[in-house]
mmCIF file of C-alpha atoms in Angstrom:
data_model
loop_
_atom_site.group_PDB
_atom_site.id
_atom_site.type_symbol
_atom_site.label_atom_id
_atom_site.label_comp_id
_atom_site.label_asym_id
_atom_site.label_seq_id
_atom_site.Cartn_x
_atom_site.Cartn_y
_atom_site.Cartn_z
ATOM 1 C CA MET A 1040 119.172 -131.620 -22.438
ATOM 2 C CA ALA A 1041 121.958 -132.834 -19.892
ATOM 3 C CA GLU A 1042 120.876 -134.235 -16.499
ATOM 4 C CA GLU A 1043 121.504 -132.008 -13.800
ATOM 5 C CA ILE A 1044 124.657 -134.095 -11.474
ATOM 6 C CA PRO A 1045 123.088 -133.543 -7.887
ATOM 7 C CA SER A 1046 124.561 -130.694 -5.614
ATOM 8 C CA THR A 1047 125.631 -134.201 -3.166
ATOM 9 C CA GLN A 1048 127.500 -135.104 -6.196
ATOM 10 C CA ARG A 1049 129.381 -132.401 -7.809
ATOM 11 C CA PRO A 1050 132.589 -132.318 -7.386
ATOM 12 C CA HIS A 1051 134.586 -129.715 -4.694
ATOM 13 C CA PHE A 1052 137.611 -127.306 -6.016
ATOM 14 C CA HIS A 1053 139.177 -126.319 -2.873
ATOM 15 C CA CYS A 1054 140.564 -122.739 -3.235
ATOM 16 C CA TYR A 1055 144.481 -122.919 -1.619
ATOM 17 C CA THR A 1056 146.281 -119.645 -1.383
ATOM 18 C CA PHE A 1057 148.899 -119.604 0.124
ATOM 19 C CA ARG A 1058 150.740 -116.353 2.144
ATOM 20 C CA VAL A 1059 153.528 -114.672 1.038
ATOM 21 C CA ARG A 1060 154.835 -112.727 3.965
ATOM 22 C CA LYS A 1061 158.872 -112.074 4.015
ATOM 23 C CA LEU A 1062 160.366 -110.494 7.259
ATOM 24 C CA ILE A 1063 163.706 -108.530 7.709
ATOM 25 C CA VAL A 1064 164.994 -108.808 11.366
ATOM 26 C CA ASN A 1065 167.102 -105.503 12.194
ATOM 27 C CA ALA A 1066 169.293 -105.244 14.741
ATOM 28 C CA ASP A 1067 169.674 -101.054 15.717
ATOM 29 C CA ASP A 1068 172.599 -99.263 17.343
ATOM 30 C CA PHE A 1069 175.565 -101.221 16.158
ATOM 31 C CA GLY A 1070 178.197 -99.907 17.795
ATOM 32 C CA LEU A 1071 176.472 -98.212 20.464
ATOM 33 C CA THR A 1072 178.468 -100.662 22.982
ATOM 34 C CA GLU A 1073 180.585 -103.857 22.808
ATOM 35 C CA GLY A 1074 177.891 -105.491 24.472
ATOM 36 C CA ILE A 1075 175.484 -104.605 21.926
ATOM 37 C CA ASN A 1076 178.026 -105.497 19.372
ATOM 38 C CA ARG A 1077 177.910 -109.041 20.693
ATOM 39 C CA ALA A 1078 174.866 -109.405 21.292
ATOM 40 C CA ILE A 1079 173.843 -108.379 17.499
ATOM 41 C CA ILE A 1080 176.449 -110.568 16.218
ATOM 42 C CA GLU A 1081 175.069 -113.704 18.471
ATOM 43 C CA THR A 1082 171.320 -112.881 17.517
ATOM 44 C CA HIS A 1083 172.761 -113.079 13.455
ATOM 45 C CA THR A 1084 174.373 -116.063 13.780
ATOM 46 C CA ALA A 1085 172.735 -118.186 16.146
ATOM 47 C CA GLY A 1086 168.784 -116.468 15.886
ATOM 48 C CA VAL A 1087 166.830 -114.510 13.350
ATOM 49 C CA VAL A 1088 168.690 -111.256 12.991
ATOM 50 C CA SER A 1089 169.767 -110.652 9.128
ATOM 51 C CA SER A 1090 170.638 -107.123 9.189
ATOM 52 C CA THR A 1091 171.469 -104.502 11.413
ATOM 53 C CA THR A 1092 172.832 -101.048 11.314
ATOM 54 C CA LEU A 1093 175.734 -99.789 12.072
ATOM 55 C CA MET A 1094 176.411 -95.650 14.260
ATOM 56 C CA ALA A 1095 179.311 -94.291 12.072
ATOM 57 C CA ASN A 1096 179.335 -91.790 15.297
ATOM 58 C CA GLY A 1097 179.374 -94.858 17.910
ATOM 59 C CA PRO A 1098 181.999 -95.037 20.947
ATOM 60 C CA ARG A 1099 182.137 -98.725 19.671
ATOM 61 C CA PHE A 1100 182.092 -98.618 16.047
ATOM 62 C CA ASP A 1101 185.738 -100.057 14.955
ATOM 63 C CA ASN A 1102 184.872 -102.918 16.871
ATOM 64 C CA ALA A 1103 181.328 -103.356 15.205
ATOM 65 C CA VAL A 1104 183.229 -102.961 12.251
ATOM 66 C CA THR A 1105 185.904 -105.876 13.122
ATOM 67 C CA LEU A 1106 182.809 -108.278 13.429
ATOM 68 C CA ALA A 1107 181.209 -107.239 10.564
ATOM 69 C CA ARG A 1108 183.646 -107.793 8.406
ATOM 70 C CA SER A 1109 184.055 -111.433 10.196
ATOM 71 C CA THR A 1110 180.419 -111.919 9.718
ATOM 72 C CA PRO A 1111 179.594 -111.260 5.601
ATOM 73 C CA SER A 1112 175.874 -113.069 5.740
ATOM 74 C CA LEU A 1113 174.917 -110.177 8.153
ATOM 75 C CA SER A 1114 173.768 -107.285 5.537
ATOM 76 C CA VAL A 1115 174.627 -103.687 7.538
ATOM 77 C CA GLY A 1116 173.206 -100.460 7.198
ATOM 78 C CA CYS A 1117 173.792 -96.646 8.486
ATOM 79 C CA HIS A 1118 171.743 -95.742 11.649
ATOM 80 C CA VAL A 1119 171.697 -92.000 10.464
ATOM 81 C CA VAL A 1120 172.278 -90.157 13.762
ATOM 82 C CA LEU A 1121 170.884 -86.595 13.667
ATOM 83 C CA VAL A 1122 169.236 -86.835 17.092
ATOM 84 C CA ASP A 1123 171.544 -87.250 20.977
ATOM 85 C CA GLY A 1124 174.822 -87.531 19.247
ATOM 86 C CA THR A 1125 178.135 -85.822 17.328
ATOM 87 C CA PRO A 1126 178.191 -84.778 13.971
ATOM 88 C CA VAL A 1127 180.979 -86.456 12.263
ATOM 89 C CA SER A 1128 181.129 -83.669 10.069
ATOM 90 C CA PRO A 1129 183.642 -80.959 11.862
ATOM 91 C CA THR A 1130 181.581 -79.422 13.872
ATOM 92 C CA HIS A 1131 182.034 -75.835 12.049
ATOM 93 C CA THR A 1132 180.553 -77.269 9.035
ATOM 94 C CA VAL A 1133 176.599 -78.324 9.872
ATOM 95 C CA ASP A 1134 175.912 -75.498 12.676
ATOM 96 C CA THR A 1135 172.342 -75.135 12.095
ATOM 97 C CA LEU A 1136 172.580 -79.019 13.047
ATOM 98 C CA ARG A 1137 173.550 -78.574 16.662
ATOM 99 C CA ALA A 1138 172.051 -77.363 19.941
ATOM 100 C CA ILE A 1139 174.247 -74.686 19.861
ATOM 101 C CA ARG A 1140 172.389 -72.577 22.908
ATOM 102 C CA SER A 1141 172.758 -75.952 24.828
ATOM 103 C CA ALA A 1142 175.348 -77.097 27.612
ATOM 104 C CA GLU A 1143 176.573 -79.477 24.712
ATOM 105 C CA PRO A 1144 177.361 -76.684 21.895
ATOM 106 C CA GLN A 1145 178.786 -79.483 19.907
ATOM 107 C CA GLN A 1146 176.185 -82.214 20.197
ATOM 108 C CA PHE A 1147 173.185 -82.834 18.521
ATOM 109 C CA TYR A 1148 169.635 -81.769 19.419
ATOM 110 C CA SER A 1149 169.410 -84.611 22.347
ATOM 111 C CA SER A 1150 165.897 -84.268 22.292
ATOM 112 C CA LEU A 1151 163.392 -85.465 20.146
ATOM 113 C CA SER A 1152 160.441 -82.748 20.556
ATOM 114 C CA ALA A 1153 163.053 -80.063 20.578
ATOM 115 C CA PHE A 1154 164.511 -81.904 16.722
ATOM 116 C CA ALA A 1155 160.908 -82.330 15.410
ATOM 117 C CA ALA A 1156 160.408 -78.532 16.224
ATOM 118 C CA ARG A 1157 162.816 -77.185 14.304
ATOM 119 C CA ALA A 1158 162.880 -80.269 11.930
ATOM 120 C CA THR A 1159 159.294 -79.001 11.262
ATOM 121 C CA LEU A 1160 160.414 -75.492 11.184
ATOM 122 C CA GLY A 1161 162.261 -76.015 8.346
ATOM 123 C CA GLY A 1162 165.373 -74.899 10.853
ATOM 124 C CA PHE A 1163 168.191 -77.091 9.436
ATOM 125 C CA ASP A 1164 170.574 -76.224 6.054
ATOM 126 C CA ARG A 1165 169.618 -78.544 3.685
ATOM 127 C CA ASP A 1166 173.005 -79.161 2.417
ATOM 128 C CA GLN A 1167 174.621 -79.751 5.852
ATOM 129 C CA LEU A 1168 171.429 -82.588 6.307
ATOM 130 C CA VAL A 1169 173.095 -83.897 3.447
ATOM 131 C CA ALA A 1170 176.840 -82.998 3.870
ATOM 132 C CA GLU A 1171 176.795 -84.925 7.727
ATOM 133 C CA VAL A 1172 174.249 -88.308 6.077
ATOM 134 C CA VAL A 1173 176.820 -88.476 3.483
ATOM 135 C CA ALA A 1174 179.940 -88.549 5.815
ATOM 136 C CA GLN A 1175 178.164 -90.697 8.373
ATOM 137 C CA ILE A 1176 177.681 -93.775 5.175
ATOM 138 C CA ARG A 1177 181.076 -92.320 4.047
ATOM 139 C CA LYS A 1178 182.825 -93.340 7.578
ATOM 140 C CA ILE A 1179 181.090 -97.053 7.095
ATOM 141 C CA GLN A 1180 182.046 -97.757 3.295
ATOM 142 C CA SER A 1181 185.244 -96.762 3.822
ATOM 143 C CA ALA A 1182 185.813 -99.292 6.665
ATOM 144 C CA GLY A 1183 185.682 -101.684 3.929
ATOM 145 C CA LEU A 1184 181.487 -102.594 4.268
ATOM 146 C CA GLN A 1185 178.608 -102.341 2.183
ATOM 147 C CA VAL A 1186 175.645 -100.187 3.254
ATOM 148 C CA THR A 1187 172.661 -102.080 2.258
ATOM 149 C CA HIS A 1188 170.298 -99.580 3.730
ATOM 150 C CA LEU A 1189 169.698 -96.600 5.855
ATOM 151 C CA ASP A 1190 167.419 -95.698 8.605
ATOM 152 C CA THR A 1191 167.663 -93.015 11.381
ATOM 153 C CA HIS A 1192 168.323 -92.881 15.149
ATOM 154 C CA LYS A 1193 164.479 -92.175 16.659
ATOM 155 C CA HIS A 1194 162.896 -92.779 13.454
ATOM 156 C CA ALA A 1195 163.842 -88.737 12.148
ATOM 157 C CA HIS A 1196 163.514 -89.367 8.632
ATOM 158 C CA ILE A 1197 159.651 -89.519 9.226
ATOM 159 C CA PHE A 1198 159.802 -85.652 9.212
ATOM 160 C CA PRO A 1199 160.147 -85.097 5.289
ATOM 161 C CA GLU A 1200 162.669 -82.408 5.238
ATOM 162 C CA ILE A 1201 164.968 -85.249 6.693
ATOM 163 C CA LEU A 1202 163.949 -87.891 4.039
ATOM 164 C CA ALA A 1203 164.451 -85.818 1.568
ATOM 165 C CA ALA A 1204 168.468 -85.284 3.501
ATOM 166 C CA LEU A 1205 168.501 -88.804 3.333
ATOM 167 C CA LEU A 1206 167.861 -89.741 0.219
ATOM 168 C CA ARG A 1207 169.773 -87.495 -1.583
ATOM 169 C CA ALA A 1208 172.907 -88.479 0.473
ATOM 170 C CA ALA A 1209 171.647 -92.479 -0.702
ATOM 171 C CA ARG A 1210 172.397 -91.287 -3.886
ATOM 172 C CA ILE A 1211 175.424 -89.918 -3.870
ATOM 173 C CA CYS A 1212 176.513 -92.688 -2.095
ATOM 174 C CA GLY A 1213 174.812 -95.568 -3.497
ATOM 175 C CA VAL A 1214 172.610 -96.656 -1.220
ATOM 176 C CA ARG A 1215 169.287 -98.644 -2.528
ATOM 177 C CA ALA A 1216 167.101 -99.020 0.404
ATOM 178 C CA ILE A 1217 166.031 -97.129 3.566
ATOM 179 C CA ARG A 1218 163.842 -98.066 6.245
ATOM 180 C CA ASN A 1219 159.862 -97.386 6.467
ATOM 181 C CA PRO A 1220 159.280 -96.106 9.324
ATOM 182 C CA VAL A 1221 155.529 -96.600 9.044
ATOM 183 C CA VAL A 1222 153.994 -99.027 11.216
ATOM 184 C CA PRO A 1223 150.939 -100.983 9.101
ATOM 185 C CA VAL A 1224 147.315 -100.035 10.656
ATOM 186 C CA LYS A 1225 146.562 -103.671 11.098
ATOM 187 C CA ALA A 1226 149.558 -103.722 13.994
ATOM 188 C CA LEU A 1227 148.044 -100.839 15.928
ATOM 189 C CA PRO A 1228 144.803 -102.055 17.076
ATOM 190 C CA ALA A 1229 144.291 -100.447 20.569
ATOM 191 C CA ARG A 1230 143.291 -104.069 22.520
ATOM 192 C CA LEU A 1231 146.581 -105.171 21.882
ATOM 193 C CA PHE A 1232 147.701 -102.124 24.308
ATOM 194 C CA LYS A 1233 144.852 -102.487 26.764
ATOM 195 C CA GLY A 1234 146.023 -102.564 30.176
ATOM 196 C CA LYS A 1235 149.595 -101.179 29.347
ATOM 197 C CA PRO A 1236 149.604 -97.252 30.314
ATOM 198 C CA HIS A 1237 153.266 -97.638 30.039
ATOM 199 C CA LEU A 1238 152.258 -98.111 26.097
ATOM 200 C CA TRP A 1239 150.218 -95.072 25.185
ATOM 201 C CA LYS A 1240 152.563 -92.324 24.352
ATOM 202 C CA ARG A 1241 154.164 -94.497 21.800
ATOM 203 C CA TYR A 1242 151.150 -95.878 20.264
ATOM 204 C CA SER A 1243 149.492 -92.589 19.920
ATOM 205 C CA GLN A 1244 152.633 -91.492 17.969
ATOM 206 C CA VAL A 1245 153.049 -93.787 16.054
ATOM 207 C CA ARG A 1246 149.414 -92.726 14.892
ATOM 208 C CA VAL A 1247 150.026 -89.350 14.528
ATOM 209 C CA LEU A 1248 153.222 -90.576 12.177
ATOM 210 C CA HIS A 1249 150.931 -92.097 9.615
ATOM 211 C CA THR A 1250 149.296 -88.315 8.657
ATOM 212 C CA PHE A 1251 154.088 -88.524 6.929
ATOM 213 C CA ALA A 1252 153.382 -92.524 5.134
ATOM 214 C CA ARG A 1253 151.667 -90.998 1.638
ATOM 215 C CA HIS A 1254 154.459 -88.584 1.191
ATOM 216 C CA PHE A 1255 157.023 -90.848 2.570
ATOM 217 C CA LEU A 1256 156.271 -93.166 -0.049
ATOM 218 C CA LYS A 1257 155.399 -90.954 -2.497
ATOM 219 C CA GLN A 1258 159.432 -89.258 -1.990
ATOM 220 C CA THR A 1259 160.966 -93.111 -1.583
ATOM 221 C CA LYS A 1260 159.195 -94.294 -4.855
ATOM 222 C CA ARG A 1261 160.821 -90.475 -7.370
ATOM 223 C CA ALA A 1262 163.849 -91.028 -5.825
ATOM 224 C CA GLY A 1263 164.586 -95.054 -7.510
ATOM 225 C CA LEU A 1264 164.723 -96.209 -3.477
ATOM 226 C CA LEU A 1265 163.207 -99.352 -2.576
ATOM 227 C CA THR A 1266 161.551 -99.895 0.855
ATOM 228 C CA PRO A 1267 159.523 -102.292 2.921
ATOM 229 C CA ASP A 1268 155.675 -102.727 3.318
ATOM 230 C CA GLY A 1269 156.243 -100.991 6.789
ATOM 231 C CA VAL A 1270 157.956 -101.508 10.410
ATOM 232 C CA LEU A 1271 156.931 -103.697 13.837
ATOM 233 C CA GLY A 1272 158.237 -103.631 17.160
ATOM 234 C CA VAL A 1273 158.618 -99.646 17.229
ATOM 235 C CA ILE A 1274 155.804 -99.785 20.282
ATOM 236 C CA GLU A 1275 156.962 -102.577 21.499
ATOM 237 C CA THR A 1276 160.065 -102.052 22.106
ATOM 238 C CA GLY A 1277 161.634 -101.738 25.587
ATOM 239 C CA THR A 1278 158.899 -103.076 27.006
ATOM 240 C CA ALA A 1279 158.360 -102.725 30.857
ATOM 241 C CA GLU A 1280 156.998 -105.972 32.042
ATOM 242 C CA SER A 1281 159.160 -110.131 31.639
ATOM 243 C CA GLY A 1282 157.565 -111.149 28.324
ATOM 244 C CA GLY A 1283 155.446 -108.253 26.852
ATOM 245 C CA PHE A 1284 158.051 -107.883 23.615
ATOM 246 C CA SER A 1285 157.369 -111.551 22.581
ATOM 247 C CA SER A 1286 153.901 -111.448 24.101
ATOM 248 C CA LEU A 1287 153.194 -107.996 21.652
ATOM 249 C CA LEU A 1288 155.158 -108.917 18.583
ATOM 250 C CA ARG A 1289 153.415 -112.929 18.684
ATOM 251 C CA GLN A 1290 150.311 -110.932 18.383
ATOM 252 C CA THR A 1291 151.514 -108.290 15.421
ATOM 253 C CA LEU A 1292 153.277 -111.052 13.604
ATOM 254 C CA ALA A 1293 150.205 -113.369 14.004
ATOM 255 C CA SER A 1294 148.424 -110.851 11.861
ATOM 256 C CA LEU A 1295 151.023 -109.210 9.217
ATOM 257 C CA PRO A 1296 149.514 -109.197 6.093
ATOM 258 C CA ASP A 1297 151.198 -110.297 2.833
ATOM 259 C CA GLY A 1298 154.687 -107.838 1.602
ATOM 260 C CA THR A 1299 157.890 -107.447 2.855
ATOM 261 C CA TRP A 1300 158.396 -105.721 6.237
ATOM 262 C CA GLU A 1301 160.803 -104.977 8.535
ATOM 263 C CA LEU A 1302 161.010 -105.901 12.429
ATOM 264 C CA VAL A 1303 163.178 -103.287 14.366
ATOM 265 C CA CYS A 1304 164.943 -104.702 17.790
ATOM 266 C CA HIS A 1305 167.417 -103.445 20.051
ATOM 267 C CA PRO A 1306 169.194 -106.700 21.323
ATOM 268 C CA GLY A 1307 172.228 -106.738 23.759
ATOM 269 C CA TYR A 1308 173.728 -106.898 26.976
ATOM 270 C CA ASN A 1309 173.213 -104.949 30.868
ATOM 271 C CA ASP A 1310 176.232 -104.540 31.098
ATOM 272 C CA ALA A 1311 178.012 -101.633 33.026
ATOM 273 C CA GLU A 1312 178.412 -99.744 29.866
ATOM 274 C CA LEU A 1313 175.223 -99.716 28.915
ATOM 275 C CA ARG A 1314 174.225 -98.559 32.343
ATOM 276 C CA ALA A 1315 176.306 -95.342 31.826
ATOM 277 C CA LEU A 1316 175.079 -94.077 29.160
ATOM 278 C CA ASN A 1317 171.356 -92.383 28.957
ATOM 279 C CA THR A 1318 169.522 -94.827 27.537
ATOM 280 C CA ARG A 1319 166.329 -96.259 28.121
ATOM 281 C CA LEU A 1320 166.103 -99.590 26.433
ATOM 282 C CA ARG A 1321 168.442 -102.043 29.583
ATOM 283 C CA ASP A 1322 167.090 -104.853 30.783
ATOM 284 C CA SER A 1323 164.638 -104.908 27.214
ATOM 285 C CA ARG A 1324 167.945 -105.430 25.046
ATOM 286 C CA ASP A 1325 168.507 -108.756 27.475
ATOM 287 C CA GLU A 1326 165.019 -110.001 26.898
ATOM 288 C CA GLU A 1327 165.085 -109.035 22.845
ATOM 289 C CA ARG A 1328 168.530 -111.228 22.422
ATOM 290 C CA ARG A 1329 166.826 -114.186 24.445
ATOM 291 C CA LEU A 1330 163.644 -114.006 22.433
ATOM 292 C CA LEU A 1331 165.644 -113.614 19.245
ATOM 293 C CA THR A 1332 168.462 -116.643 19.527
ATOM 294 C CA SER A 1333 165.510 -118.837 20.866
ATOM 295 C CA ALA A 1334 163.975 -122.085 19.388
ATOM 296 C CA GLU A 1335 160.042 -121.087 20.152
ATOM 297 C CA LEU A 1336 160.409 -117.713 18.151
ATOM 298 C CA ARG A 1337 162.309 -119.376 15.410
ATOM 299 C CA LYS A 1338 159.189 -122.187 15.491
ATOM 300 C CA PHE A 1339 156.467 -119.910 15.882
ATOM 301 C CA LEU A 1340 157.985 -117.873 12.745
ATOM 302 C CA ASN A 1341 157.857 -121.513 10.791
ATOM 303 C CA GLU A 1342 154.205 -121.741 11.669
ATOM 304 C CA GLU A 1343 152.933 -118.522 10.379
ATOM 305 C CA ASN A 1344 155.112 -119.128 7.321
ATOM 306 C CA VAL A 1345 157.050 -115.750 7.154
ATOM 307 C CA GLU A 1346 160.328 -116.394 5.546
ATOM 308 C CA ILE A 1347 163.281 -114.228 6.972
ATOM 309 C CA ILE A 1348 165.514 -112.228 4.802
ATOM 310 C CA GLY A 1349 168.749 -109.567 5.116
ATOM 311 C CA TYR A 1350 168.018 -105.703 3.595
ATOM 312 C CA ARG A 1351 170.428 -107.297 0.820
ATOM 313 C CA GLU A 1352 168.224 -109.766 -0.171
ATOM 314 C CA PHE A 1353 165.747 -107.466 0.063
ATOM 315 C CA ALA A 1354 167.210 -104.965 -2.920
ATOM 316 C CA GLN A 1355 168.486 -108.250 -5.200
ATOM 317 C CA SER A 1356 165.261 -108.743 -5.311
ATOM 318 C CA SER A 1357 163.638 -106.418 -6.810
ATOM 319 C CA GLY A 1358 165.938 -106.277 -10.015
ATOM 320 C CA GLU A 1359 166.352 -102.811 -10.523
ATOM 321 C CA SER A 1360 169.655 -101.426 -10.481
ATOM 322 C CA PRO A 1361 171.676 -99.526 -8.319
ATOM 323 C CA PRO A 1362 170.087 -95.768 -8.213
#
């Protein structure tokens, strides 16, 4: 019988695990103002932004297209607008999508709650929804840009009826990926928002939207589209206090599980053009622009072993053929 080796003399085998975390940093609202357009390009060329989504009905669409053409490394998707905007389709062809009884009958619903109620009750014509989404995607494609992915203004595609329209439109237009609008549960510990009452409303809304998570993943997979594991930055963006976005973001990223995630951001310049618009995101856009180009954030991501990728790389890494 072999002599047993004392435990103090036994070799120790260390098990090393490597975290695999990839992050798509997507800037929304490309095409809204020239200051936002400029900030998105700056945060890509000198920062960590890897993708953006373009508003086909944005006031500064042409300026955004010009900038995107000169920055081919930036993945450009379509920021589908179905609330708080104007249709790209002829207005008479999308009458169920418009707030006909409002002061602006040619516009979409400006209230997210009114839009959500109509979407939940099936008040939108499904063919009109698909036609409008296709029109927005085609406008970007016709400008000579590859549409690498889709998302929606105010995350409207969390609602099943809107999601179904986006999935159909994506297949029609050959778009391969779509934003997963669900915030991971690990990014939602209530302790992160303690003492921040201005964030509790959005925190509660995001928790409620988790009820749609299973449906979203099932339908997206059935449609053959790619989607990240979840989204970050929905609650944090627009944080009022100075440094609030940076502090919350760092805490969220530090606890990020393995997988591929998307960080939603809204860099911009709080200039006269932006101040003339009806938006709550003003000073916060300046703060996000500075953070996204900071050496501190890049160092933090390196220390956390978080790899930045764009939606184009995300789709290519799947090894699947387009739908």
